């Protein structure tokens, strides 16, 4: 079993036993990769714990761009991970992206520009930054790049050499969180209507996952959800919240 798929089960334990040297008030995201080992993103910095959250080490990758910030984080296992650093240049109004890579739990990083094939000007001007990133193994990774628009459009970048080179995938996709559990199987959740899509060919084609509400939900309202959490190659959990009008309680 891939260790990154079991870490979510430890969330409650991690919050309870976190120490005072890390502030959860500013935490944007965190993930347990193995029992006691995980990362957290908060206050613009990336932190690492190897003792269940008692102590935290700042492992923020360096950047030659003074205004760069961490946009996305993806760790494949307890040693190897990637970070997207983004910087919006004030003069040109264009985004600059870098990809940082570590193989020693963030002790050292290699940082290079995130290069991708040129886009048409109307797409290049509409880039809003990464909405999600996922690596299925040491070679295969994806970045869901968001674009401005009411429909919350997105476009996938893919790499098959560990992040050294990237290519655009032709299939349209929404901007949102993305998770791949193999080089072929992945999910993206988001868009204006909170939908879930699945791919079985590495992100080239996507189909919507239609969620049938359980009987106890009744006449289901509007569902909202994030990504499924896998605890094995085939077993997963998906938290869905069905909401109606203000005078009707939502169901989880």
Coordinates of N, CA and C in Angstrom, one line a residue:
X1 N 0.8 -1.2 0.0 CA 0.0 0.0 0.0 C 0.9 1.3 0.0
X2 N 0.5 2.2 -0.8 CA 1.3 3.5 -0.9 C 1.1 4.2 0.4
X3 N 2.1 4.6 1.1 CA 1.9 5.3 2.4 C 1.1 6.6 2.4
X4 N 1.1 7.3 1.3 CA 0.4 8.5 1.2 C -1.1 8.4 1.2
X5 N -1.5 7.1 1.0 CA -3.0 6.9 1.0 C -3.5 6.5 2.4
X6 N -2.7 6.3 3.3 CA -3.1 5.9 4.7 C -3.0 7.1 5.7
X7 N -2.2 8.1 5.3 CA -2.0 9.2 6.3 C -3.2 9.9 6.7
X8 N -4.2 10.0 5.8 CA -5.4 10.8 6.2 C -6.1 10.2 7.4
X9 N -5.9 9.0 7.7 CA -6.6 8.4 8.9 C -6.0 8.9 10.2
X10 N -4.9 9.6 10.1 CA -4.2 10.1 11.3 C -4.5 11.6 11.6
X11 N -5.4 12.2 10.9 CA -5.5 13.6 11.0 C -5.9 14.0 12.4
X12 N -6.9 13.3 13.0 CA -7.4 13.7 14.4 C -6.3 13.5 15.4
X13 N -5.5 12.5 15.3 CA -4.4 12.3 16.2 C -3.4 13.4 16.1
X14 N -3.1 13.8 14.9 CA -2.1 14.8 14.7 C -2.5 16.2 15.3
X15 N -3.7 16.6 15.1 CA -4.2 17.8 15.7 C -4.1 17.8 17.2
X16 N -4.5 16.8 17.8 CA -4.5 16.7 19.3 C -3.1 16.8 19.9
X17 N -2.1 16.2 19.2 CA -0.8 16.1 19.8 C 0.2 17.1 19.2
X18 N -0.3 18.1 18.4 CA 0.7 19.0 17.8 C 1.2 20.0 18.9
X19 N 2.4 20.4 18.8 CA 3.1 21.2 19.8 C 3.0 22.7 19.5
X20 N 3.4 23.5 20.5 CA 3.3 24.9 20.4 C 4.2 25.6 19.4
X21 N 5.2 24.8 18.9 CA 6.2 25.4 18.0 C 5.6 25.5 16.5
X22 N 4.4 25.1 16.3 CA 3.7 25.2 15.0 C 2.3 25.7 15.2
X23 N 2.0 26.8 14.5 CA 0.6 27.4 14.6 C -0.3 26.8 13.6
X24 N -1.4 26.2 14.1 CA -2.4 25.6 13.2 C -3.4 26.7 12.7
X25 N -3.3 27.9 13.3 CA -4.3 28.9 12.9 C -4.1 29.3 11.5
X26 N -2.8 29.2 11.0 CA -2.5 29.7 9.6 C -2.4 28.5 8.6
X27 N -2.7 27.3 9.1 CA -2.5 26.1 8.2 C -3.5 26.1 7.1
X28 N -3.0 25.9 5.9 CA -3.8 25.8 4.7 C -4.1 24.3 4.4
X29 N -3.0 23.5 4.5 CA -3.2 22.1 4.1 C -2.2 21.3 4.9
X30 N -2.4 20.0 5.1 CA -1.4 19.1 5.7 C -1.8 17.7 5.3
X31 N -0.8 16.8 5.4 CA -1.0 15.4 5.0 C 0.0 14.6 5.7
X32 N -0.5 13.5 6.3 CA 0.3 12.5 6.9 C 0.7 11.4 5.8
X33 N 1.9 11.1 5.7 CA 2.4 10.2 4.7 C 2.6 8.8 5.2
X34 N 2.9 8.7 6.5 CA 3.1 7.4 7.2 C 2.8 7.7 8.7
X35 N 2.7 6.7 9.5 CA 2.5 7.0 10.9 C 3.5 7.9 11.5
X36 N 3.1 9.1 12.0 CA 4.0 10.0 12.6 C 4.8 10.9 11.6
X37 N 4.7 10.7 10.3 CA 5.5 11.5 9.3 C 4.5 12.2 8.4
X38 N 4.8 13.5 8.2 CA 3.9 14.3 7.3 C 4.4 15.7 7.2
X39 N 3.6 16.5 6.4 CA 4.0 17.9 6.2 C 2.7 18.8 6.4
X40 N 3.0 20.0 6.6 CA 1.9 21.0 6.7 C 2.3 22.3 6.1
X41 N 1.4 23.0 5.5 CA 1.6 24.3 4.8 C 0.9 25.3 5.5
X42 N 1.6 26.3 6.0 CA 0.9 27.4 6.8 C 1.8 28.6 6.9
X43 N 1.2 29.8 6.8 CA 1.9 31.0 6.9 C 2.9 31.2 5.8
X44 N 2.7 30.6 4.6 CA 3.6 30.7 3.5 C 4.8 29.8 3.6
X45 N 4.9 28.9 4.6 CA 6.0 28.1 4.8 C 5.6 26.6 4.8
X46 N 6.5 25.7 4.5 CA 6.3 24.3 4.5 C 7.0 23.7 5.7
X47 N 6.3 22.9 6.5 CA 6.9 22.3 7.7 C 6.8 20.7 7.6
X48 N 7.7 20.1 8.3 CA 7.8 18.6 8.3 C 7.9 18.1 9.7
X49 N 7.2 17.0 10.0 CA 7.2 16.3 11.3 C 7.5 14.9 11.1
X50 N 8.3 14.3 11.9 CA 8.6 12.9 11.9 C 8.3 12.2 13.2
X51 N 7.7 13.0 14.1 CA 7.3 12.4 15.5 C 5.8 12.7 15.8
X52 N 5.0 12.6 14.8 CA 3.5 12.7 15.0 C 3.1 14.1 15.3
X53 N 3.8 15.1 15.0 CA 3.4 16.5 15.2 C 3.9 17.1 16.5
X54 N 4.8 16.5 17.2 CA 5.3 17.1 18.4 C 6.3 18.2 18.1
X55 N 7.1 17.9 17.1 CA 8.1 18.9 16.6 C 7.9 19.1 15.1
X56 N 8.2 20.3 14.6 CA 8.1 20.7 13.2 C 9.4 21.4 12.7
X57 N 9.8 21.0 11.5 CA 11.0 21.6 10.9 C 10.6 22.3 9.7
X58 N 11.1 23.6 9.5 CA 10.8 24.4 8.4 C 11.6 23.8 7.2
X59 N 10.9 23.3 6.2 CA 11.6 22.7 5.0 C 11.2 23.5 3.7
X60 N 10.8 24.8 3.9 CA 10.4 25.6 2.7 C 11.5 25.7 1.7
X61 N 11.3 25.3 0.4 CA 12.3 25.4 -0.6 C 12.7 26.8 -0.9
X62 N 14.0 27.0 -1.2 CA 14.4 28.4 -1.5 C 14.0 28.8 -2.9
X63 N 13.9 30.0 -3.2 CA 13.6 30.5 -4.5 C 14.4 31.8 -4.9
X64 N 14.9 31.9 -6.1 CA 15.6 33.1 -6.5 C 14.7 34.3 -6.7
X65 N 13.4 34.0 -6.7 CA 12.4 35.1 -6.9 C 12.0 35.6 -5.5
X66 N 12.2 36.8 -5.1 CA 11.9 37.3 -3.8 C 10.4 37.2 -3.5
X67 N 9.5 37.3 -4.5 CA 8.1 37.3 -4.2 C 7.4 36.0 -4.4
X68 N 8.2 35.0 -4.6 CA 7.7 33.6 -4.8 C 6.9 33.1 -3.6
X69 N 5.9 32.4 -3.8 CA 5.1 31.8 -2.7 C 4.8 30.3 -3.1
X70 N 4.5 29.5 -2.1 CA 4.2 28.1 -2.4 C 2.8 28.0 -2.8
X71 N 2.6 27.5 -4.0 CA 1.3 27.3 -4.6 C 0.7 25.9 -4.4
X72 N 1.5 24.9 -4.6 CA 1.1 23.5 -4.5 C 2.2 22.6 -3.9
X73 N 1.8 21.6 -3.2 CA 2.7 20.6 -2.6 C 2.2 19.2 -2.9
X74 N 3.1 18.3 -3.3 CA 2.8 16.9 -3.5 C 4.0 16.0 -3.1
X75 N 3.8 15.2 -2.1 CA 4.8 14.2 -1.7 C 4.3 12.8 -2.1
X76 N 5.1 12.1 -2.8 CA 4.8 10.7 -3.2 C 5.0 9.7 -2.0
X77 N 6.0 9.9 -1.3 CA 6.3 9.1 -0.1 C 6.9 9.9 1.0
X78 N 7.6 9.3 2.0 CA 8.1 10.1 3.1 C 9.4 10.8 2.8
X79 N 9.9 10.6 1.6 CA 11.2 11.3 1.2 C 11.1 12.2 0.0
X80 N 10.3 11.7 -1.0 CA 10.3 12.4 -2.3 C 9.1 13.3 -2.4
X81 N 9.3 14.6 -2.8 CA 8.2 15.5 -3.0 C 8.5 16.6 -3.9
X82 N 7.4 17.3 -4.3 CA 7.5 18.5 -5.3 C 6.7 19.6 -4.7
X83 N 7.2 20.8 -5.0 CA 6.5 22.1 -4.7 C 6.5 23.0 -5.9
X84 N 5.4 23.6 -6.1 CA 5.3 24.6 -7.2 C 5.4 26.0 -6.5
X85 N 6.3 26.8 -6.9 CA 6.5 28.2 -6.4 C 6.0 29.1 -7.5
X86 N 5.2 30.1 -7.1 CA 4.6 31.0 -8.1 C 4.9 32.4 -7.7
X87 N 5.0 33.3 -8.7 CA 5.3 34.7 -8.5 C 4.7 35.5 -9.6
X88 N 3.8 36.4 -9.3 CA 3.2 37.3 -10.2 C 4.0 38.6 -10.4
X89 N 4.6 38.8 -11.5 CA 5.4 39.9 -11.7 C 4.6 41.2 -11.8
X90 N 4.9 42.2 -11.1 CA 4.1 43.4 -11.0 C 4.2 44.2 -12.3
X91 N 5.4 44.2 -13.0 CA 5.5 45.1 -14.2 C 4.8 44.4 -15.4
X92 N 5.0 43.2 -15.6 CA 4.5 42.5 -16.8 C 3.1 41.9 -16.5
X93 N 2.8 41.6 -15.2 CA 1.5 41.0 -14.9 C 1.4 39.5 -15.3
X94 N 2.6 38.9 -15.6 CA 2.7 37.5 -16.0 C 3.2 36.7 -14.8
X95 N 2.7 35.4 -14.8 CA 3.1 34.5 -13.8 C 4.4 33.9 -14.1
X96 N 5.2 33.7 -13.1 CA 6.5 32.9 -13.2 C 6.3 31.7 -12.2
X97 N 6.6 30.5 -12.7 CA 6.5 29.3 -11.9 C 7.8 28.6 -11.8
X98 N 8.1 28.0 -10.7 CA 9.3 27.2 -10.5 C 8.8 25.8 -9.9
X99 N 9.6 24.8 -10.1 CA 9.3 23.5 -9.5 C 10.5 23.1 -8.7
X100 N 10.2 22.8 -7.4 CA 11.2 22.4 -6.4 C 11.0 20.9 -6.2
X101 N 12.1 20.2 -6.1 CA 12.1 18.7 -5.9 C 13.0 18.3 -4.8
X102 N 12.6 17.4 -3.9 CA 13.4 16.9 -2.9 C 13.3 15.4 -2.8
X103 N 14.4 14.7 -2.4 CA 14.4 13.3 -2.3 C 14.9 12.9 -0.9
X104 N 15.0 13.9 0.0 CA 15.4 13.7 1.4 C 14.5 14.4 2.4
X105 N 13.2 14.3 2.2 CA 12.2 14.9 3.1 C 12.4 16.4 3.3
X106 N 12.8 17.1 2.3 CA 12.9 18.5 2.4 C 14.2 19.1 2.9
X107 N 15.2 18.2 3.3 CA 16.4 18.7 3.8 C 17.2 19.5 2.7
X108 N 17.1 19.1 1.5 CA 17.7 19.8 0.3 C 16.7 19.8 -0.8
X109 N 16.8 20.8 -1.7 CA 15.9 21.0 -2.8 C 16.6 21.4 -4.0
X110 N 16.2 20.9 -5.2 CA 16.6 21.4 -6.5 C 15.4 22.2 -7.0
X111 N 15.7 23.4 -7.5 CA 14.7 24.4 -7.9 C 15.0 24.8 -9.4
X112 N 14.1 24.6 -10.3 CA 14.3 24.9 -11.7 C 13.0 25.6 -12.2
X113 N 13.1 26.4 -13.2 CA 11.8 27.0 -13.8 C 10.9 25.9 -14.3
X114 N 9.6 26.1 -14.1 CA 8.6 25.2 -14.6 C 8.3 25.6 -16.0
X115 N 8.9 24.9 -16.9 CA 8.8 25.2 -18.3 C 7.7 24.3 -19.0
X116 N 6.9 25.0 -19.8 CA 5.9 24.2 -20.5 C 5.7 24.9 -21.9
X117 N 5.1 24.1 -22.8 CA 4.9 24.7 -24.2 C 4.1 26.0 -24.2
X118 N 4.4 26.9 -25.1 CA 3.8 28.2 -25.2 C 2.3 28.0 -25.4
X119 N 1.5 28.9 -24.8 CA 0.1 28.9 -25.0 C -0.3 30.0 -25.9
X120 N -1.5 30.0 -26.5 CA -2.0 31.2 -27.2 C -2.2 32.3 -26.3
X121 N -2.1 33.5 -26.8 CA -2.0 34.7 -25.9 C -3.3 34.8 -25.0
X122 N -4.5 34.4 -25.6 CA -5.7 34.5 -24.8 C -5.7 33.6 -23.6
X123 N -5.0 32.4 -23.7 CA -4.9 31.5 -22.6 C -3.8 31.9 -21.7
X124 N -2.7 32.4 -22.2 CA -1.6 32.8 -21.4 C -2.0 34.0 -20.5
X125 N -2.7 34.9 -21.0 CA -3.2 36.1 -20.2 C -4.2 35.7 -19.2
X126 N -4.8 34.5 -19.3 CA -5.9 34.1 -18.4 C -5.4 33.2 -17.3
X127 N -4.1 32.8 -17.3 CA -3.6 31.9 -16.2 C -3.8 32.5 -14.9
X128 N -4.4 31.7 -13.9 CA -4.6 32.2 -12.6 C -3.8 31.4 -11.6
X129 N -3.0 30.5 -12.0 CA -2.1 29.7 -11.1 C -2.5 28.3 -10.9
X130 N -1.7 27.5 -10.3 CA -2.0 26.1 -10.1 C -3.2 25.9 -9.1
X131 N -4.1 25.0 -9.4 CA -5.2 24.6 -8.6 C -5.0 23.3 -7.9
X132 N -4.1 22.5 -8.4 CA -3.8 21.2 -7.7 C -2.6 20.5 -8.4
X133 N -2.0 19.6 -7.6 CA -0.9 18.9 -8.2 C -0.8 17.5 -7.5
X134 N -0.4 16.5 -8.3 CA -0.4 15.2 -7.8 C 0.7 14.4 -8.5
X135 N 1.5 13.6 -7.8 CA 2.5 12.7 -8.4 C 2.0 11.3 -8.0
X136 N 1.9 10.4 -9.0 CA 1.6 9.0 -8.7 C 2.8 8.1 -8.4
X137 N 4.0 8.5 -8.8 CA 5.2 7.8 -8.5 C 6.4 8.8 -8.8
X138 N 7.6 8.3 -8.9 CA 8.7 9.2 -9.0 C 8.8 9.9 -10.3
X139 N 8.1 9.4 -11.3 CA 8.2 10.0 -12.7 C 6.9 10.7 -13.1
X140 N 5.7 10.2 -12.8 CA 4.5 10.7 -13.4 C 3.8 11.7 -12.4
X141 N 3.6 12.9 -12.9 CA 3.0 13.9 -12.2 C 2.1 14.8 -13.0
X142 N 1.2 15.5 -12.4 CA 0.2 16.4 -13.0 C 0.0 17.7 -12.2
X143 N -0.2 18.8 -13.0 CA -0.5 20.1 -12.4 C -1.8 20.5 -13.1
X144 N -2.8 20.8 -12.3 CA -4.1 21.4 -12.8 C -3.9 22.9 -12.8
X145 N -3.7 23.5 -13.9 CA -3.5 25.0 -14.0 C -4.9 25.7 -14.2
X146 N -5.2 26.6 -13.3 CA -6.5 27.3 -13.4 C -6.4 28.5 -14.3
X147 N -7.5 28.8 -14.9 CA -7.6 30.0 -15.8 C -8.8 30.8 -15.3
X148 N -8.7 32.1 -15.6 CA -9.8 33.0 -15.2 C -11.1 32.7 -16.0
X149 N -12.2 32.8 -15.4 CA -13.5 32.5 -16.1 C -14.6 32.0 -15.1
X150 N -15.8 32.4 -15.4 CA -16.9 32.0 -14.5 C -17.1 30.5 -14.5
X151 N -16.7 29.8 -15.5 CA -16.8 28.3 -15.5 C -15.7 27.6 -14.8
X152 N -14.7 28.4 -14.3 CA -13.6 27.9 -13.6 C -12.8 26.8 -14.4
X153 N -12.4 27.2 -15.6 CA -11.7 26.3 -16.5 C -10.3 25.9 -16.0
X154 N -9.8 24.8 -16.4 CA -8.5 24.3 -16.0 C -7.9 23.6 -17.2
X155 N -6.6 23.4 -17.1 CA -5.9 22.7 -18.2 C -4.7 21.9 -17.5
X156 N -4.5 20.7 -17.9 CA -3.5 19.8 -17.2 C -2.2 19.9 -17.8
X157 N -1.1 20.0 -17.0 CA 0.2 19.8 -17.3 C 0.6 18.4 -16.8
X158 N 1.4 17.7 -17.6 CA 1.8 16.4 -17.2 C 3.3 16.2 -17.5
X159 N 3.9 15.4 -16.6 CA 5.3 15.1 -16.7 C 5.5 13.6 -16.6
X160 N 6.4 13.0 -17.3 CA 6.8 11.6 -17.2 C 8.2 11.4 -16.9
X161 N 8.9 12.5 -16.5 CA 10.3 12.4 -16.1 C 10.6 13.0 -14.8
X162 N 9.6 13.0 -13.8 CA 9.9 13.5 -12.5 C 9.8 15.0 -12.4
X163 N 9.3 15.7 -13.4 CA 9.1 17.1 -13.3 C 10.1 17.9 -14.0
X164 N 11.0 17.3 -14.7 CA 12.0 18.0 -15.5 C 11.4 18.7 -16.7
X165 N 10.5 18.0 -17.4 CA 9.8 18.6 -18.5 C 8.3 18.4 -18.4
X166 N 7.5 19.3 -18.9 CA 6.1 19.3 -18.8 C 5.4 19.5 -20.2
X167 N 4.3 18.9 -20.4 CA 3.5 19.1 -21.6 C 2.0 19.3 -21.2
X168 N 1.3 20.0 -22.1 CA -0.1 20.2 -21.9 C -0.9 19.0 -22.4
X169 N -1.9 18.6 -21.7 CA -2.8 17.5 -22.2 C -3.9 18.2 -22.9
X170 N -4.4 17.6 -23.9 CA -5.4 18.2 -24.8 C -6.8 18.2 -24.2
X171 N -7.1 17.3 -23.3 CA -8.5 17.2 -22.8 C -8.8 18.4 -21.9
X172 N -10.0 18.9 -22.1 CA -10.4 20.0 -21.2 C -10.7 19.5 -19.8
X173 N -10.5 20.3 -18.8 CA -10.7 19.9 -17.4 C -11.0 21.1 -16.6
X174 N -11.7 20.9 -15.5 CA -12.0 22.0 -14.6 C -10.9 22.3 -13.7
X175 N -10.8 23.5 -13.1 CA -9.8 23.9 -12.2 C -10.2 23.3 -10.8
X176 N -9.3 22.6 -10.2 CA -9.6 22.0 -8.9 C -8.6 21.1 -8.4
X177 N -8.8 20.5 -7.2 CA -7.9 19.6 -6.6 C -7.8 18.3 -7.5
X178 N -6.6 17.8 -7.6 CA -6.4 16.6 -8.4 C -5.6 15.6 -7.6
X179 N -5.9 14.3 -7.9 CA -5.2 13.2 -7.2 C -5.1 12.0 -8.2
X180 N -3.9 11.5 -8.4 CA -3.7 10.3 -9.2 C -3.2 9.2 -8.2
X181 N -3.7 8.0 -8.4 CA -3.2 6.9 -7.6 C -2.4 5.9 -8.4
X182 N -2.3 6.1 -9.7 CA -1.4 5.4 -10.6 C -1.1 6.3 -11.8
X183 N -0.3 5.8 -12.7 CA 0.0 6.6 -13.9 C -1.1 6.8 -14.8
X184 N -2.2 6.0 -14.6 CA -3.4 6.1 -15.5 C -4.7 6.6 -14.8
X185 N -4.8 6.3 -13.5 CA -6.1 6.5 -12.8 C -6.0 7.8 -11.9
X186 N -6.9 8.7 -12.2 CA -6.9 10.0 -11.4 C -8.2 10.6 -11.3
X187 N -8.4 11.6 -10.4 CA -9.6 12.3 -10.2 C -9.4 13.8 -10.0
X188 N -10.3 14.6 -10.5 CA -10.3 16.0 -10.2 C -11.6 16.4 -9.7
X189 N -11.6 17.3 -8.7 CA -12.9 17.8 -8.1 C -12.9 19.3 -8.1
X190 N -14.0 19.9 -8.5 CA -14.1 21.3 -8.5 C -15.0 21.9 -9.5
X191 N -14.7 23.0 -10.0 CA -15.6 23.7 -11.0 C -16.7 24.4 -10.3
X192 N -17.5 25.2 -11.1 CA -18.5 26.0 -10.5 C -19.7 25.2 -9.9
X193 N -19.9 24.0 -10.3 CA -21.0 23.2 -9.8 C -20.5 22.0 -8.9
X194 N -19.3 22.0 -8.4 CA -18.7 21.0 -7.5 C -18.9 19.6 -8.1
X195 N -18.2 19.3 -9.2 CA -18.3 18.0 -9.8 C -17.0 17.2 -9.7
X196 N -17.2 15.9 -9.9 CA -16.0 15.0 -9.8 C -15.9 14.3 -11.1
X197 N -14.6 14.3 -11.6 CA -14.3 13.6 -12.8 C -13.2 12.6 -12.6
X198 N -13.2 11.6 -13.5 CA -12.2 10.5 -13.4 C -11.6 10.3 -14.8
X199 N -10.3 9.9 -14.8 CA -9.6 9.6 -16.0 C -9.0 8.2 -15.8
X200 N -8.9 7.4 -16.9 CA -8.3 6.1 -16.9 C -7.2 6.0 -17.9
X201 N -6.8 7.1 -18.4 CA -5.7 7.1 -19.4 C -4.7 8.2 -19.1
X202 N -4.4 8.4 -17.9 CA -3.4 9.4 -17.5 C -3.7 10.9 -17.7
X203 N -5.0 11.2 -17.8 CA -5.5 12.5 -17.9 C -5.8 13.0 -19.3
X204 N -5.7 12.1 -20.3 CA -6.1 12.6 -21.7 C -7.6 12.7 -21.9
X205 N -8.3 11.9 -21.2 CA -9.8 12.0 -21.4 C -10.4 11.8 -20.0
X206 N -11.5 12.6 -19.8 CA -12.2 12.6 -18.4 C -13.7 12.3 -18.6
X207 N -14.3 11.7 -17.6 CA -15.7 11.5 -17.6 C -16.2 11.8 -16.2
X208 N -17.4 12.4 -16.1 CA -18.0 12.8 -14.8 C -18.4 11.6 -14.0
X209 N -18.1 11.6 -12.7 CA -18.6 10.6 -11.8 C -19.9 11.0 -11.3
X210 N -21.0 10.3 -11.6 CA -22.3 10.6 -11.1 C -22.5 9.9 -9.7
X211 N -22.8 10.8 -8.7 CA -22.9 10.3 -7.4 C -24.4 10.1 -7.1
X212 N -24.8 8.8 -6.8 CA -26.2 8.5 -6.5 C -26.3 8.6 -5.0
X213 N -27.2 9.5 -4.5 CA -27.3 9.7 -3.1 C -27.9 8.5 -2.4
X214 N -27.4 8.2 -1.2 CA -27.9 7.0 -0.4 C -29.4 7.3 0.0
X215 N -30.1 6.2 0.2 CA -31.6 6.3 0.5 C -31.9 7.3 1.7
X216 N -31.0 7.3 2.7 CA -31.3 8.1 3.9 C -31.3 9.6 3.6
X217 N -30.7 10.0 2.5 CA -30.6 11.4 2.1 C -32.0 11.9 1.6
X218 N -32.7 11.0 1.0 CA -34.0 11.4 0.5 C -33.9 12.2 -0.8
X219 N -34.7 13.2 -0.9 CA -34.7 14.1 -2.1 C -33.5 15.0 -2.0
X220 N -32.3 14.5 -2.5 CA -31.0 15.1 -2.3 C -31.0 16.5 -2.8
X221 N -30.3 17.3 -2.0 CA -30.0 18.7 -2.4 C -28.7 18.7 -3.2
X222 N -28.1 19.9 -3.1 CA -26.9 20.1 -3.9 C -25.7 19.5 -3.2
X223 N -25.0 18.5 -3.8 CA -23.8 17.9 -3.1 C -22.6 18.7 -3.3
X224 N -21.7 18.8 -2.3 CA -20.4 19.4 -2.3 C -19.4 18.3 -1.7
X225 N -18.2 18.3 -2.3 CA -17.3 17.3 -1.9 C -15.9 17.7 -2.4
X226 N -14.9 17.0 -1.9 CA -13.5 17.1 -2.3 C -13.1 15.9 -3.1
X227 N -11.9 15.5 -2.9 CA -11.4 14.3 -3.6 C -11.6 13.0 -2.8
X228 N -11.7 11.9 -3.4 CA -11.8 10.6 -2.6 C -10.5 10.3 -2.0
X229 N -10.5 9.7 -0.8 CA -9.3 9.4 0.0 C -9.1 7.8 -0.1
X230 N -8.0 7.4 -0.7 CA -7.8 6.0 -0.9 C -7.1 5.4 0.2
X231 N -7.5 4.2 0.7 CA -6.8 3.4 1.7 C -6.3 2.1 1.2
X232 N -6.3 2.0 -0.1 CA -5.8 0.8 -0.8 C -5.9 1.1 -2.3
X233 N -5.5 0.1 -3.1 CA -5.5 0.3 -4.5 C -6.9 0.5 -5.1
X234 N -8.0 0.0 -4.4 CA -9.3 0.1 -4.9 C -10.3 0.7 -3.9
X235 N -10.0 0.7 -2.6 CA -10.9 1.1 -1.6 C -10.7 2.6 -1.3
X236 N -11.8 3.3 -1.3 CA -11.7 4.8 -1.0 C -12.9 5.3 -0.3
X237 N -12.8 6.5 0.3 CA -13.9 7.1 1.0 C -14.1 8.5 0.3
X238 N -15.3 9.0 0.2 CA -15.7 10.3 -0.3 C -16.7 10.9 0.6
X239 N -16.3 12.0 1.2 CA -17.2 12.8 2.1 C -18.1 13.7 1.2
X240 N -19.4 13.5 1.3 CA -20.3 14.4 0.5 C -21.3 15.1 1.5
X241 N -21.5 16.3 1.2 CA -22.4 17.1 2.0 C -23.6 17.5 1.1
X242 N -24.8 17.1 1.5 CA -26.0 17.5 0.7 C -26.7 18.6 1.5
X243 N -26.8 19.8 0.8 CA -27.4 20.9 1.4 C -28.6 21.4 0.6
X244 N -29.6 21.9 1.4 CA -30.9 22.4 0.8 C -31.0 23.9 1.1
X245 N -32.2 24.4 1.4 CA -32.3 25.8 1.8 C -31.9 26.0 3.2
X246 N -31.9 27.2 3.7 CA -31.4 27.5 5.0 C -32.3 26.8 6.1
X247 N -33.5 26.6 5.9 CA -34.4 26.0 6.9 C -34.4 24.5 6.9
X248 N -33.6 23.9 6.0 CA -33.5 22.4 6.0 C -32.1 22.0 6.4
X249 N -31.9 21.2 7.4 CA -30.5 20.8 7.8 C -29.8 20.0 6.6
X250 N -28.5 20.3 6.5 CA -27.8 19.5 5.5 C -27.5 18.1 6.1
X251 N -27.1 17.2 5.1 CA -26.8 15.8 5.5 C -25.4 15.5 5.0
X252 N -24.6 14.8 5.8 CA -23.3 14.5 5.5 C -23.2 13.0 5.3

